Amino acid sequence: MTGMIILKVAVAAPVYAIFDYLPPAEYDPERLIPGVRLRVPFGRGERCGVLLQVSDESQLQTNRLKRVREVLDDNALFGAEDIALLCWAADYYRYPLGEVCAAALPARLRQGSAAQKQGVPGWRLTELGSAQDPALLMRAPRQVALLQLLLRHPEGLSRQDIDLHCGSSAQLLRKLEQRGWLEQIDIQAVPGMRNPPAVEAGPTLNQDQQSAVDRITHGLSRFGAYLLDGVTGSGKTEVYLELLKQVVALGGQALVLVPEIGLTPQLSQRLRRRLQVSVAVLHSGLAEGERELVWQRARLGQARVVIGTRSTVFVPLPDLGLILVDEEHDLSFKQQDGFRYSARDVAVVRAQRCNCPVVLGSATPSLESLKNALDGRYKHLRLPERAGGATQPAIDLLDIRSTQLEAGVSGMLKRLIEAELGAGNQVLLFLNRRGYAPILTCHDCGWLAQCQRCDARMTIHLSDGQLSCHHCGAQYPVQKCCPECGGTALRALGQGTERLEEMLRGHYPNVGLARIDRDATRRKGSLERLLEEIKQGKHSLLLGTQMLAKGHHFPNVTLVGILDVDQALFGADFRAAERMAQLIVQVAGRAGRADKPGRVLIQTRHPEHPLLQTLLRSGYAAFAGASLAERRLALLPPYTFQALLRAEAHRREPALAFLEQSAALAAGFKLDSLALWGPVSAPMERRAGRYRFQLLAQSDKRSVLQGFLAEWIPLIAAMKSARRVRWSVDVDPQEML
Ligand code: ADP
Ligand code: ZN
Ligand code: ZN
């Protein structure tokens, strides 16, 4: 059929198809533009969809097509570029396009609500407040800052803008409200924040920084991928700031991707102090209304710099001129469930499509990015020295074979800790396991506390007296007696951060101690508070999990102890060594400054391990070179490309049968450079009550793998056995799990 108006719609549903609809019975043709949302009949219900294209033909007979019920938007939410990127991502990651589009929308818009008309919570000065003289408040600097900010914005500011400028401010706001100086309002329009009067000047860039900036700005109006490979503290952020300044001055928008919510306040405050533009922050911790407002600001071009975690990579930005990916090696850029994509990789593709530069920054670049640099696809920019004269800490191994440990700490390390504490310095201890202890066992009969639903042990959490499974979230109180033999000789084996804290508090009761892990920072704002207290010098002992390894600088730390590397040295995942090396270098990089060089000690029972030796003697670059050589020989990524087909079910048989049938289908393709392994059970075969298996497809050519998946996945999706299991495809998987 031709000559009709046919709407091609990405409907939010788990199906690999684009659907054809007829326009509503009555409609304004001006509103049928690609990128608007539509309410469409679907099955027996209704769904929200995104209009992709207005066409005049359909494969189906038009009398079988249904009509769109409603056009939800007056203006397109996605531009043509945005739609093209979403289509690319759905295609590459083999995920239904409708769901990909839905994932790129703020939650309320995704559900088909009208774009928000009411405002977001904000504050403005009352008459009484406006009459205050900040000069009289000198002893309360935060009040002064807040007052000055609001004096410049008589129309009021949203909570986010205030927080961005003044730090976490809930208490402060309430206090001034009680005094009658402030009132709460709805911020309606999207005014954006006006420029602060004085912008802080940055340091003069050193030669390495300047030449990195020059090489990137040389090609600001075209695509180029740059690996900014700079040791921690080398001033990568200063390079970002200079690039942002230039791009914004040229009228471009910039997108800054960061791995963790915890890192956004610091960076966004630094940007706000230094750039004369409106900076918007997007992350999952925002309230829905606020998120939507920020998203709209970005889409309308009102926010010139947008900082966010991984999903921000899909936010529409009409004037995009630069993408920065900070800590590009970080695993958080990979979404591990649902729509499994790598925000870093999408960022590179997006930059390519928008013809703008993308900068991947890290002190410990991923092997993928290093290989791209070696191959000349990315330009390799190096910042080998710490900025401002600080030296890199020395890293040494501490052999703990046949040594007594107390809560995981050797006597040698303890003496060094005491020496540093005595000298008034800070000490950082790294233990990548939260909770009290990973094992509860019965001394009499050997019983172990296992999760009922996973092939995993329960971790003891003493703070709340619970045993908890870190894989499925199951929890129950720690028993008093053994459920096998009734004995009472239950023992906690192994160390977690709680136990380490208990030991340290026992030995050093007068020393301020801050524990930073997921449990200790669960409450909103508590991480910021702890970090602030550390900066103020309230704590001399800092201990924590990998949360401590990310982004924060602790210049007064002179000793870093890494307590447990050994399990990672022998991890089953071929990426375990890479991750361990990154972690060691990142933790080490948190310490020291010019007049207080740091020292790092790694406790190990395998001091001769080649990975540790290479890393310590020759540094991360040498380690990465050796690892790349190994990967090439072993035909592993980044020299090959993988996709993992996973299946899980309440019994083994359906999951295995599904994968076996999938493998049998694949055998029909007869592709030379494609290998299929499995099905095999997942490293943790049973999790949350389901049996899990996987099938790995691998090729040394990305295009061969992609071509294969394009044909194979639709066949799999159509199999009867697919309905009896939960299955998913993971393209470029980062963890085998
Ligand atoms: P990175 O992002 O690489 O970890 P930062 O940009 O945060 O490094 O810089 C680390 C520290 O060095 C910061 O305190 C920063 O102000 C300082 N710094 C960066 N560049 C310079 C420079 N050119 N001169 C002096 N100090 C600098
Ligand atoms: Zn027992
Ligand atoms: Zn479990």
Coordinates of C-alpha atoms and ligand atoms in Angstrom, one line a residue, residues 451 453-454 469 471-474 688, ligand 3:
C451 CA 22.6 -18.6 51.1
R453 CA 19.1 -19.2 47.0
C454 CA 22.6 -18.7 45.8
C469 CA 23.9 -12.4 50.9
H471 CA 24.3 -11.6 45.6
C472 CA 20.5 -11.8 46.1
G473 CA 20.0 -9.5 49.2
A474 CA 18.6 -12.3 51.4
A688 CA 18.5 -15.8 43.7
Ligands
ZN3 ZN 21.8 -15.2 47.9

